[in-house]
Short mmCIF file of C-alpha atoms and ligand atoms in Angstrom, two decimals:
data_model
loop_
_atom_site.label_atom_id
_atom_site.label_comp_id
_atom_site.label_asym_id
_atom_site.label_seq_id
_atom_site.Cartn_x
_atom_site.Cartn_y
_atom_site.Cartn_z
CA MET G 1 69.68 123.57 -12.99
CA ARG G 2 71.91 124.83 -15.76
CA ASP G 3 72.16 128.30 -14.23
CA GLY G 4 73.09 127.07 -10.79
CA LEU G 5 76.23 125.03 -11.45
CA LEU G 6 78.78 125.67 -8.72
CA PRO G 7 81.71 125.91 -9.07
CA ARG G 8 80.94 127.36 -12.49
CA PRO G 9 82.36 125.15 -15.27
CA GLN G 10 84.91 126.62 -17.66
CA GLU G 11 82.70 126.31 -20.74
CA LEU G 12 79.02 125.63 -21.12
CA THR G 13 76.96 125.59 -24.29
CA ALA G 14 73.23 125.35 -23.83
CA ALA G 15 70.97 123.63 -26.35
CA SER G 16 67.19 123.76 -26.28
CA GLY G 17 65.07 121.14 -24.62
CA THR G 18 65.47 118.63 -21.82
CA ILE G 19 65.81 114.90 -21.37
CA SER G 20 63.44 113.19 -18.97
CA TRP G 21 64.88 110.66 -16.52
CA THR G 22 63.13 108.03 -14.44
CA SER G 23 64.39 105.18 -12.29
CA PRO G 24 66.29 103.02 -13.05
CA ILE G 25 69.11 105.05 -14.56
CA ARG G 26 71.12 102.87 -16.93
CA LEU G 27 74.78 103.71 -16.66
CA ARG G 28 77.75 102.33 -18.54
CA VAL G 29 81.17 102.79 -17.00
CA PRO G 30 84.68 101.40 -17.67
CA VAL G 31 85.53 98.78 -15.05
CA GLU G 32 88.36 100.86 -13.58
CA TRP G 33 85.84 103.52 -12.54
CA ARG G 34 83.11 101.25 -11.28
CA SER G 35 83.47 102.57 -7.71
CA VAL G 36 82.79 106.11 -8.96
CA ALA G 37 79.55 104.89 -10.50
CA GLU G 38 78.68 102.97 -7.34
CA THR G 39 79.14 106.12 -5.27
CA PHE G 40 76.79 107.94 -7.65
CA ALA G 41 74.30 105.08 -7.31
CA THR G 42 74.49 105.20 -3.49
CA ASP G 43 73.92 108.96 -3.55
CA LEU G 44 70.86 108.65 -5.79
CA ALA G 45 69.41 105.78 -3.78
CA ARG G 46 69.75 107.77 -0.56
CA ALA G 47 68.40 110.99 -2.03
CA VAL G 48 65.43 109.84 -4.10
CA GLY G 49 65.32 106.07 -3.77
CA TRP G 50 66.29 105.48 -7.39
CA MET G 51 68.10 102.50 -8.83
CA VAL G 52 71.19 102.86 -10.98
CA ASP G 53 71.76 99.88 -13.23
CA ILE G 54 75.52 99.74 -13.75
CA ASN G 55 76.81 98.03 -16.89
CA GLY G 56 73.56 96.18 -17.56
CA ASP G 57 71.96 96.18 -21.00
CA GLY G 58 71.62 99.37 -23.04
CA PRO G 59 70.40 101.72 -24.23
CA TRP G 60 72.17 103.91 -21.73
CA ASP G 61 71.05 107.05 -19.97
CA ILE G 62 74.65 107.82 -19.03
CA GLU G 63 77.78 106.59 -20.71
CA LEU G 64 81.11 107.33 -19.05
CA ARG G 65 84.12 107.09 -21.36
CA HIS G 66 87.79 106.95 -20.49
CA VAL G 67 89.57 109.19 -23.01
CA GLU G 68 93.18 110.25 -23.43
CA ASP G 69 92.68 113.91 -24.33
CA CYS G 70 91.32 115.31 -21.06
CA VAL G 71 93.70 117.11 -18.69
CA ASP G 72 94.04 116.04 -15.02
CA GLU G 73 90.66 116.18 -13.28
CA GLY G 74 89.04 117.56 -16.43
CA TYR G 75 85.90 116.20 -18.06
CA ARG G 76 83.45 116.74 -20.91
CA LEU G 77 79.75 116.26 -20.61
CA ALA G 78 77.14 116.27 -23.35
CA VAL G 79 73.53 115.73 -22.32
CA ASP G 80 71.50 114.24 -25.10
CA GLN G 81 69.32 111.14 -25.32
CA THR G 82 72.34 109.51 -23.79
CA ALA G 83 74.48 111.72 -21.57
CA ILE G 84 78.07 111.18 -22.71
CA LEU G 85 80.66 111.87 -20.00
CA GLU G 86 84.35 111.82 -20.93
CA ALA G 87 87.30 112.03 -18.58
CA GLY G 88 90.91 110.96 -18.40
CA ASP G 89 91.06 110.05 -14.71
CA ARG G 90 88.83 109.01 -11.81
CA ALA G 91 88.54 112.52 -10.43
CA GLY G 92 87.34 113.83 -13.77
CA ALA G 93 84.83 110.97 -14.00
CA ALA G 94 83.55 111.74 -10.49
CA TYR G 95 83.26 115.46 -11.26
CA ALA G 96 81.36 114.76 -14.47
CA LEU G 97 78.77 112.84 -12.46
CA THR G 98 78.67 115.60 -9.82
CA THR G 99 78.01 118.24 -12.45
CA LEU G 100 75.37 116.03 -14.05
CA ARG G 101 73.68 115.72 -10.65
CA GLN G 102 73.77 119.50 -10.26
CA LEU G 103 71.87 119.75 -13.57
CA GLY G 104 68.93 117.99 -11.89
CA PRO G 105 66.75 119.25 -9.03
CA ALA G 106 68.13 120.02 -5.54
CA GLN G 107 66.27 116.96 -4.28
CA LEU G 108 68.97 114.77 -5.88
CA TRP G 109 71.26 116.00 -3.08
CA SER G 110 68.94 115.10 -0.25
CA SER G 111 70.54 113.36 2.72
CA THR G 112 67.22 111.72 3.58
CA ARG G 113 64.89 109.86 1.21
CA SER G 114 62.81 112.33 -0.74
CA PRO G 115 60.85 110.41 -3.41
CA LEU G 116 60.77 111.70 -6.97
CA ASP G 117 59.03 110.15 -10.01
CA SER G 118 61.06 111.77 -12.76
CA PHE G 119 63.14 114.83 -13.53
CA GLU G 120 64.33 116.80 -16.51
CA VAL G 121 67.97 117.33 -17.40
CA PRO G 122 68.65 120.26 -19.74
CA ARG G 123 70.48 119.54 -22.98
CA VAL G 124 73.88 121.04 -22.57
CA ARG G 125 77.55 120.59 -23.44
CA ILE G 126 80.19 121.28 -20.85
CA GLU G 127 83.96 121.26 -21.11
CA ASP G 128 85.61 121.69 -17.77
CA ALA G 129 88.89 121.43 -15.88
CA PRO G 130 90.31 123.04 -12.75
CA ARG G 131 92.81 125.86 -12.99
CA PHE G 132 94.52 124.80 -9.76
CA ALA G 133 95.61 121.33 -8.74
CA TRP G 134 95.36 121.97 -4.97
CA ARG G 135 91.85 122.93 -3.89
CA GLY G 136 92.02 122.22 -0.22
CA VAL G 137 90.11 122.44 3.01
CA HIS G 138 91.79 122.08 6.36
CA LEU G 139 90.03 120.76 9.45
CA ASP G 140 91.46 121.08 12.94
CA VAL G 141 90.38 117.94 14.79
CA ALA G 142 92.76 118.65 17.67
CA ARG G 143 91.11 121.63 19.39
CA HIS G 144 87.75 119.92 18.92
CA PHE G 145 87.50 116.35 17.83
CA PHE G 146 85.06 115.56 15.03
CA ASP G 147 83.87 111.97 14.76
CA VAL G 148 84.26 109.80 11.68
CA ALA G 149 80.68 110.46 10.50
CA THR G 150 81.22 114.23 10.58
CA VAL G 151 84.51 114.03 8.70
CA ARG G 152 82.94 111.65 6.18
CA ARG G 153 80.15 114.12 5.59
CA LEU G 154 82.65 116.95 5.15
CA ILE G 155 84.40 114.82 2.52
CA ASP G 156 81.05 114.45 0.72
CA LEU G 157 80.67 118.22 0.82
CA LEU G 158 84.16 118.70 -0.59
CA GLY G 159 83.34 116.32 -3.43
CA ALA G 160 80.12 118.23 -4.13
CA HIS G 161 82.23 121.38 -4.66
CA ARG G 162 85.01 119.67 -6.66
CA LEU G 163 87.45 120.41 -3.84
CA ASN G 164 90.14 117.77 -3.72
CA ARG G 165 92.27 117.92 -0.55
CA LEU G 166 91.22 117.44 3.06
CA HIS G 167 94.06 118.48 5.34
CA LEU G 168 93.53 116.91 8.79
CA HIS G 169 95.34 118.72 11.61
CA LEU G 170 95.75 115.69 13.88
CA ASN G 171 97.51 117.07 16.94
CA ASP G 172 98.03 120.24 18.86
CA ASP G 173 98.70 121.45 22.39
CA GLN G 174 95.09 120.66 23.23
CA GLY G 175 94.87 117.09 21.93
CA TRP G 176 96.42 114.16 20.06
CA ARG G 177 93.96 112.43 17.73
CA VAL G 178 95.46 109.27 16.25
CA GLU G 179 96.42 105.94 17.78
CA VAL G 180 100.07 105.05 17.21
CA PRO G 181 101.32 101.53 18.04
CA GLY G 182 104.11 101.53 20.60
CA TRP G 183 103.09 104.94 21.99
CA PRO G 184 99.86 104.14 23.86
CA ARG G 185 99.97 107.21 26.09
CA LEU G 186 99.47 109.44 23.03
CA SER G 187 95.89 108.21 22.86
CA ASP G 188 95.41 107.22 26.53
CA VAL G 189 96.64 110.56 27.89
CA GLY G 190 97.17 112.93 24.97
CA SER G 191 93.70 112.64 23.46
CA ARG G 192 91.84 113.83 26.57
CA ARG G 193 91.72 117.33 27.99
CA ARG G 194 90.24 118.14 31.36
CA SER G 195 88.61 121.42 30.42
CA SER G 196 88.34 124.01 27.64
CA PRO G 197 88.00 127.78 27.64
CA LEU G 198 84.46 128.99 28.18
CA GLY G 199 83.47 131.79 25.81
CA HIS G 200 86.51 133.49 24.35
CA ASP G 201 89.92 132.39 25.60
CA ASP G 202 90.66 135.99 26.60
CA ASP G 203 87.85 135.77 29.16
CA GLY G 204 90.01 133.32 31.15
CA LEU G 205 87.04 131.11 32.07
CA ASP G 206 87.02 127.30 32.13
CA ASP G 207 84.13 125.03 31.21
CA ASP G 208 85.47 122.15 33.34
CA VAL G 209 84.07 119.68 30.80
CA ALA G 210 86.41 116.94 29.60
CA HIS G 211 86.90 116.72 25.84
CA ALA G 212 88.36 113.60 24.23
CA GLY G 213 88.59 111.71 20.97
CA CYS G 214 91.01 109.74 18.87
CA TYR G 215 90.88 108.00 15.50
CA SER G 216 91.85 104.37 15.26
CA VAL G 217 93.87 103.14 12.31
CA THR G 218 90.67 101.56 11.00
CA ASP G 219 88.83 104.90 11.24
CA LEU G 220 91.49 106.68 9.21
CA ALA G 221 91.62 103.91 6.61
CA ALA G 222 87.84 104.14 6.20
CA LEU G 223 88.04 107.92 5.78
CA ARG G 224 90.89 107.57 3.28
CA ASP G 225 88.90 105.11 1.15
CA HIS G 226 85.74 107.18 1.33
CA ALA G 227 87.69 110.28 0.30
CA CYS G 228 89.22 108.41 -2.62
CA ALA G 229 85.77 107.50 -3.95
CA ARG G 230 84.93 111.24 -3.90
CA GLY G 231 88.13 112.32 -5.64
CA VAL G 232 89.47 113.76 -2.37
CA THR G 233 92.98 113.11 -1.03
CA ILE G 234 93.46 113.28 2.74
CA VAL G 235 96.59 115.17 3.77
CA PRO G 236 97.47 114.20 7.35
CA GLU G 237 99.37 116.68 9.50
CA ILE G 238 101.39 116.00 12.62
CA ASP G 239 102.44 119.41 13.89
CA LEU G 240 105.75 119.31 15.79
CA PRO G 241 108.09 120.45 17.38
CA GLY G 242 105.80 123.28 18.58
CA HIS G 243 102.14 122.69 19.45
CA ALA G 244 103.45 119.70 21.36
CA GLN G 245 101.92 119.98 24.81
CA ALA G 246 99.57 117.01 24.40
CA VAL G 247 102.58 114.89 23.36
CA LEU G 248 104.54 116.15 26.37
CA ALA G 249 101.65 115.39 28.72
CA ALA G 250 101.92 111.80 27.48
CA TYR G 251 105.72 111.55 27.28
CA PRO G 252 107.37 114.28 29.42
CA GLN G 253 110.87 113.00 28.59
CA LEU G 254 110.44 114.44 25.08
CA GLY G 255 110.11 117.98 26.46
CA ASN G 256 112.36 120.54 28.09
CA SER G 257 110.48 121.12 31.30
CA PRO G 258 110.97 119.18 34.55
CA GLU G 259 107.38 120.07 35.51
CA PRO G 260 104.67 117.57 34.53
CA LEU G 261 102.32 119.03 31.94
CA GLU G 262 98.67 118.30 31.23
CA VAL G 263 96.99 118.42 27.84
CA TRP G 264 96.57 122.17 27.52
CA THR G 265 93.21 123.58 28.59
CA ARG G 266 93.66 127.01 27.00
CA TRP G 267 93.82 128.11 23.36
CA GLY G 268 96.83 129.99 21.98
CA ILE G 269 100.42 128.81 21.63
CA SER G 270 101.90 126.78 24.47
CA PRO G 271 105.50 127.72 25.31
CA HIS G 272 106.28 124.01 25.81
CA VAL G 273 107.92 122.38 22.79
CA MET G 274 109.78 119.17 21.98
CA ASN G 275 113.38 118.99 23.08
CA VAL G 276 116.02 118.51 20.38
CA SER G 277 117.50 115.22 21.63
CA PRO G 278 118.03 112.24 19.31
CA ALA G 279 115.14 110.53 21.15
CA ALA G 280 112.76 113.41 20.36
CA LEU G 281 113.78 113.44 16.71
CA ASP G 282 113.45 109.64 16.52
CA PHE G 283 110.00 109.80 18.07
CA THR G 284 108.87 112.50 15.68
CA GLU G 285 110.09 110.61 12.65
CA GLU G 286 108.52 107.36 13.86
CA VAL G 287 105.05 108.76 14.51
CA VAL G 288 104.97 110.92 11.40
CA ARG G 289 106.02 108.00 9.22
CA PHE G 290 103.45 105.79 10.86
CA VAL G 291 100.62 108.25 10.23
CA ALA G 292 101.88 108.95 6.70
CA GLY G 293 101.88 105.21 6.02
CA LEU G 294 98.11 105.15 6.50
CA PHE G 295 97.85 107.43 3.44
CA PRO G 296 100.16 105.87 0.85
CA SER G 297 101.62 108.41 -1.60
CA SER G 298 99.48 111.26 -0.19
CA PRO G 299 101.12 114.57 0.56
CA VAL G 300 101.99 114.76 4.27
CA HIS G 301 102.00 118.00 6.24
CA ILE G 302 104.79 118.31 8.80
CA GLY G 303 103.38 121.40 10.54
CA GLY G 304 106.19 123.52 11.89
CA ASP G 305 104.23 126.70 12.65
CA GLU G 306 104.47 128.88 15.74
CA CYS G 307 107.27 127.10 17.57
CA PRO G 308 108.40 129.29 20.49
CA THR G 309 112.13 129.02 21.15
CA HIS G 310 112.34 130.23 24.80
CA GLU G 311 112.75 126.70 26.16
CA TRP G 312 115.56 125.95 23.70
CA GLU G 313 117.27 129.24 24.47
CA SER G 314 117.45 128.36 28.16
CA SER G 315 118.37 124.71 27.66
CA HIS G 316 122.03 123.60 27.96
CA ALA G 317 121.29 120.52 25.88
CA ALA G 318 119.76 122.64 23.09
CA LYS G 319 122.72 125.04 23.20
CA ARG G 320 125.10 122.11 22.75
CA VAL G 321 123.13 120.96 19.70
CA MET G 322 123.31 124.50 18.29
CA GLU G 323 127.08 124.51 18.74
CA GLU G 324 127.43 121.12 17.07
CA HIS G 325 125.57 122.43 14.01
CA GLY G 326 127.08 125.91 14.04
CA PHE G 327 123.63 127.49 14.47
CA VAL G 328 123.46 131.14 15.52
CA ASP G 329 119.71 131.35 16.11
CA ALA G 330 117.59 128.90 18.11
CA ARG G 331 115.00 128.99 15.33
CA GLN G 332 117.43 127.00 13.22
CA LEU G 333 116.89 124.06 15.56
CA GLN G 334 113.47 123.61 14.05
CA GLY G 335 115.21 122.85 10.77
CA LEU G 336 116.50 119.61 12.33
CA PHE G 337 112.92 118.38 12.52
CA SER G 338 111.92 119.53 9.04
CA ALA G 339 115.05 118.10 7.43
CA ARG G 340 114.66 114.75 9.16
CA LEU G 341 110.95 114.46 8.37
CA ALA G 342 111.26 115.63 4.78
CA ALA G 343 114.01 113.10 4.05
CA ALA G 344 112.09 110.22 5.61
CA LEU G 345 108.79 111.10 3.94
CA HIS G 346 110.34 111.69 0.54
CA ALA G 347 112.06 108.31 0.82
CA ASP G 348 108.63 106.81 1.54
CA GLY G 349 107.17 108.46 -1.57
CA HIS G 350 105.21 111.34 0.02
CA PRO G 351 105.25 114.93 -1.14
CA VAL G 352 105.99 117.09 1.94
CA VAL G 353 104.09 120.21 2.97
CA ALA G 354 104.96 122.62 5.80
CA TRP G 355 103.60 125.88 7.22
CA ASP G 356 105.48 128.95 6.02
CA GLU G 357 107.73 129.15 9.11
CA VAL G 358 109.80 126.54 7.32
CA LEU G 359 111.17 129.50 5.35
CA ASP G 360 112.90 130.71 8.56
CA ALA G 361 115.47 127.87 8.46
CA GLU G 362 117.05 126.00 5.58
CA VAL G 363 114.12 124.60 3.59
CA PRO G 364 114.41 120.92 2.68
CA GLU G 365 114.40 120.43 -1.07
CA ASP G 366 110.97 120.03 -2.68
CA THR G 367 109.02 121.13 0.38
CA VAL G 368 105.65 122.61 -0.52
CA VAL G 369 105.11 125.76 1.53
CA MET G 370 101.65 126.46 2.92
CA ALA G 371 101.54 130.25 3.14
CA TRP G 372 99.31 131.25 6.06
CA ARG G 373 100.73 134.39 7.66
CA SER G 374 100.15 136.53 4.59
CA PRO G 375 100.10 136.33 0.79
CA SER G 376 103.65 137.74 0.82
CA LYS G 377 104.91 134.49 2.42
CA GLY G 378 103.62 132.72 -0.67
CA GLU G 379 105.41 135.19 -2.90
CA GLU G 380 108.63 134.68 -0.95
CA ALA G 381 108.41 130.90 -1.23
CA ALA G 382 107.64 130.99 -4.95
CA ARG G 383 110.55 133.34 -5.62
CA ARG G 384 112.79 130.96 -3.68
CA GLY G 385 111.83 128.25 -6.17
CA LEU G 386 109.40 126.39 -3.91
CA ASP G 387 105.88 125.21 -4.69
CA VAL G 388 103.22 126.97 -2.68
CA VAL G 389 99.69 126.42 -1.45
CA MET G 390 98.06 129.74 -0.62
CA ALA G 391 96.23 129.68 2.72
CA PRO G 392 96.53 133.26 3.96
CA MET G 393 94.62 133.91 7.15
CA GLN G 394 93.42 137.32 5.98
CA PHE G 395 91.27 135.66 3.29
CA LEU G 396 91.01 131.94 3.91
CA TYR G 397 90.76 131.38 7.68
CA LEU G 398 87.15 130.40 8.12
CA ASP G 399 87.43 130.55 11.91
CA TRP G 400 87.26 134.32 11.47
CA LEU G 401 83.90 136.06 11.82
CA ASN G 402 81.42 135.73 8.94
CA SER G 403 80.43 139.35 9.37
CA ALA G 404 80.87 142.29 11.71
CA ALA G 405 77.27 142.00 12.95
CA PRO G 406 77.15 141.99 16.76
CA ASP G 407 75.16 138.75 16.89
CA GLU G 408 77.79 136.60 15.13
CA PRO G 409 78.82 133.70 17.37
CA VAL G 410 82.17 134.05 19.15
CA ALA G 411 85.05 133.48 16.72
CA GLN G 412 88.82 133.47 16.72
CA ALA G 413 89.14 137.24 16.84
CA PRO G 414 86.80 140.21 17.09
CA ALA G 415 85.96 142.60 14.24
CA PRO G 416 87.71 143.91 12.16
CA TYR G 417 88.99 140.33 11.66
CA VAL G 418 86.06 139.48 9.43
CA THR G 419 85.96 137.27 6.34
CA THR G 420 82.69 137.52 4.49
CA TRP G 421 81.90 135.10 1.66
CA GLU G 422 82.19 138.10 -0.64
CA LYS G 423 85.77 138.66 0.50
CA VAL G 424 86.57 135.00 -0.13
CA TYR G 425 85.03 135.26 -3.59
CA ARG G 426 87.20 138.23 -4.50
CA TYR G 427 90.40 136.51 -3.36
CA SER G 428 93.06 136.02 -6.02
CA VAL G 429 94.94 132.74 -5.62
CA ILE G 430 97.94 134.10 -7.49
CA PRO G 431 99.42 136.76 -5.17
CA LEU G 432 99.01 140.16 -6.76
CA HIS G 433 102.69 141.09 -6.63
CA LEU G 434 104.07 137.76 -7.83
CA GLU G 435 106.01 138.02 -11.08
CA PRO G 436 104.53 135.88 -13.91
CA GLU G 437 107.58 133.60 -14.11
CA PHE G 438 106.75 132.30 -10.61
CA HIS G 439 103.01 131.77 -11.10
CA ARG G 440 103.50 128.11 -11.95
CA ARG G 441 104.80 127.62 -8.39
CA VAL G 442 101.34 128.30 -6.99
CA LEU G 443 99.72 124.88 -6.79
CA GLY G 444 96.46 126.25 -5.52
CA ALA G 445 94.75 127.38 -2.35
CA GLN G 446 93.30 126.08 0.86
CA ALA G 447 90.62 127.26 3.31
CA GLN G 448 91.23 126.63 7.02
CA LEU G 449 88.73 125.49 9.65
CA TRP G 450 90.56 125.91 12.96
CA SER G 451 88.29 124.62 15.68
CA GLU G 452 88.98 126.47 18.93
CA TYR G 453 85.58 128.09 18.51
CA ILE G 454 83.94 125.36 16.43
CA ALA G 455 82.71 122.57 18.67
CA THR G 456 79.72 121.07 16.87
CA ARG G 457 78.79 119.86 13.40
CA ASP G 458 76.18 122.56 12.96
CA HIS G 459 78.65 125.27 13.86
CA LEU G 460 81.18 123.74 11.49
CA ASP G 461 78.53 124.05 8.76
CA TYR G 462 77.86 127.65 9.74
CA MET G 463 81.51 128.63 9.53
CA ALA G 464 82.23 126.61 6.39
CA PHE G 465 79.24 127.51 4.23
CA PRO G 466 78.64 129.49 2.11
CA ARG G 467 82.27 130.62 2.33
CA LEU G 468 83.48 127.27 0.96
CA CYS G 469 81.07 127.63 -1.96
CA ALA G 470 82.76 130.90 -2.87
CA PHE G 471 86.17 129.36 -2.25
CA SER G 472 85.47 126.36 -4.48
CA GLU G 473 84.89 128.60 -7.46
CA VAL G 474 87.99 130.67 -6.73
CA ALA G 475 90.08 127.50 -6.52
CA TRP G 476 88.46 125.97 -9.61
CA GLY G 477 89.47 129.18 -11.37
CA THR G 478 86.09 130.33 -12.72
CA ALA G 479 85.17 133.12 -10.33
CA THR G 480 83.43 136.05 -12.01
CA THR G 481 81.68 138.93 -10.25
CA LEU G 482 79.63 138.97 -7.06
CA ASP G 483 76.55 139.94 -9.07
CA ASP G 484 77.02 136.95 -11.34
CA PHE G 485 77.83 134.58 -8.50
CA ARG G 486 75.09 135.40 -6.01
CA PRO G 487 72.11 134.01 -8.03
CA ARG G 488 74.05 130.81 -8.63
CA LEU G 489 74.91 130.62 -4.96
CA GLU G 490 71.24 131.03 -4.05
CA ILE G 491 70.34 128.06 -6.25
CA HIS G 492 73.24 126.07 -4.81
CA LEU G 493 72.13 126.77 -1.24
CA GLU G 494 68.99 124.75 -2.02
CA ARG G 495 71.30 121.77 -2.58
CA LEU G 496 73.06 122.42 0.70
CA ALA G 497 69.70 122.67 2.45
CA ALA G 498 68.74 119.30 0.92
CA MET G 499 72.00 117.90 2.27
CA GLY G 500 71.06 119.15 5.73
CA VAL G 501 73.85 121.72 5.89
CA ALA G 502 73.29 124.38 8.56
CA TYR G 503 74.89 127.09 6.44
CA ARG G 504 74.98 130.76 7.40
CA PRO G 505 72.10 132.45 5.58
CA LEU G 506 73.00 135.18 3.13
CA ASP G 507 72.43 138.74 4.27
CA PRO G 508 69.79 140.53 2.20
CA VAL G 509 71.25 142.67 -0.58
C1 ACM L 1 98.58 128.54 11.89
O1 ACM L 1 97.52 129.19 11.77
N1 ACM L 1 99.23 128.54 13.04
C2 ACM L 1 99.15 127.79 10.79
#
């Protein structure tokens, strides 16, 4: 479906006629990209039961070539008797195959076997590359845990949209979601909450249903490898020193309060934070490095958002630490965590990402700022010489309502906090007031799926799609007009339907 490619490629030249394909597809691939071809073969086998003969005898239906003159993640595709796909890296090779699959019928995306005798691929030449290097999606697995199969499927969906970062928010006040050797109570105690809010948190009601879940090291390694085959990098986040109540339920000595705490059963921001003792800093470094080590060389997110300082302000121990460092504001204490984590992670070879509150204290060198409170936080970071990922809640928080219609399911906030897919599509990754000399600081953008009000896979689909379809084109850098996009989106939704995605239907125009 030449007219339904999504995200839209940078350049497409149509020729007349089509090429007819039947099983088996004969595919030639350089050995270093064999796993990319195998993933394509698995997808086609699942969708239509076809065979892909990899590196057997020619002539070839598809020939993948490793070339030197493609930019990062870029590719060229020319469909003729043989479809020639050229790329300079694995991601580009994977995207070339994804685009080729989009040129066929929606059935090629089916998640259940849907037999097909043959199909036609239009003759076409495509030259494509992303405008932005960071095209991310964030998933909060702390407020609601999503099992490995659901995360794996989300990774597949990212790959289908040429999105390349999955940011996993692995802990919060309401749950800790990764096993860490030496700290068994994180998973034994911290990963289970007694109850959750019923309806909206503001209603003050409890469901009295326990919610629990935790990834093993093996689970995360499997997700990492699966993501790699799809051209997706997992960015793990451990969010401390705020959002720490699940940690403090497990290890109260790391907190400031003499009262025992439970894993929090309400949404919002717990006032309970890590203390600033050497033991708390050591713990934080140890667990963050451990989790980071499961994702060698990946960027690691050190959180750092919404850390209330009341407990530090009334703590003698924290006051002493402030005096030692000559701090005048308790917020500067948070800088002890960011500095320590950034140094350790950089030494281990990880780029470091933090929420934009990191701007409130001294920012460790080379920290990538994730601007969430507003686009202006991204401008501020860029002007301060820092790289930025734009994730402003006003445009890219997909836990906000899909529309102002009264029958929308309960979401983070009531109308007017609405983010339609149209609003996402019109979003400009480069902040409007940012001077051109700082544009290169903007690495890209990221859409957020906070999960206080997203408890099931179907509801995740509903909140994510079609807004992520719109987002993928914005992040790829080929967004046009709503009138141009909507027909392509309608074609693309047939692919999502084939994949079994419970997307939110479009409103009639
Ligand atoms: C955030 O939404 N607290 C990053």
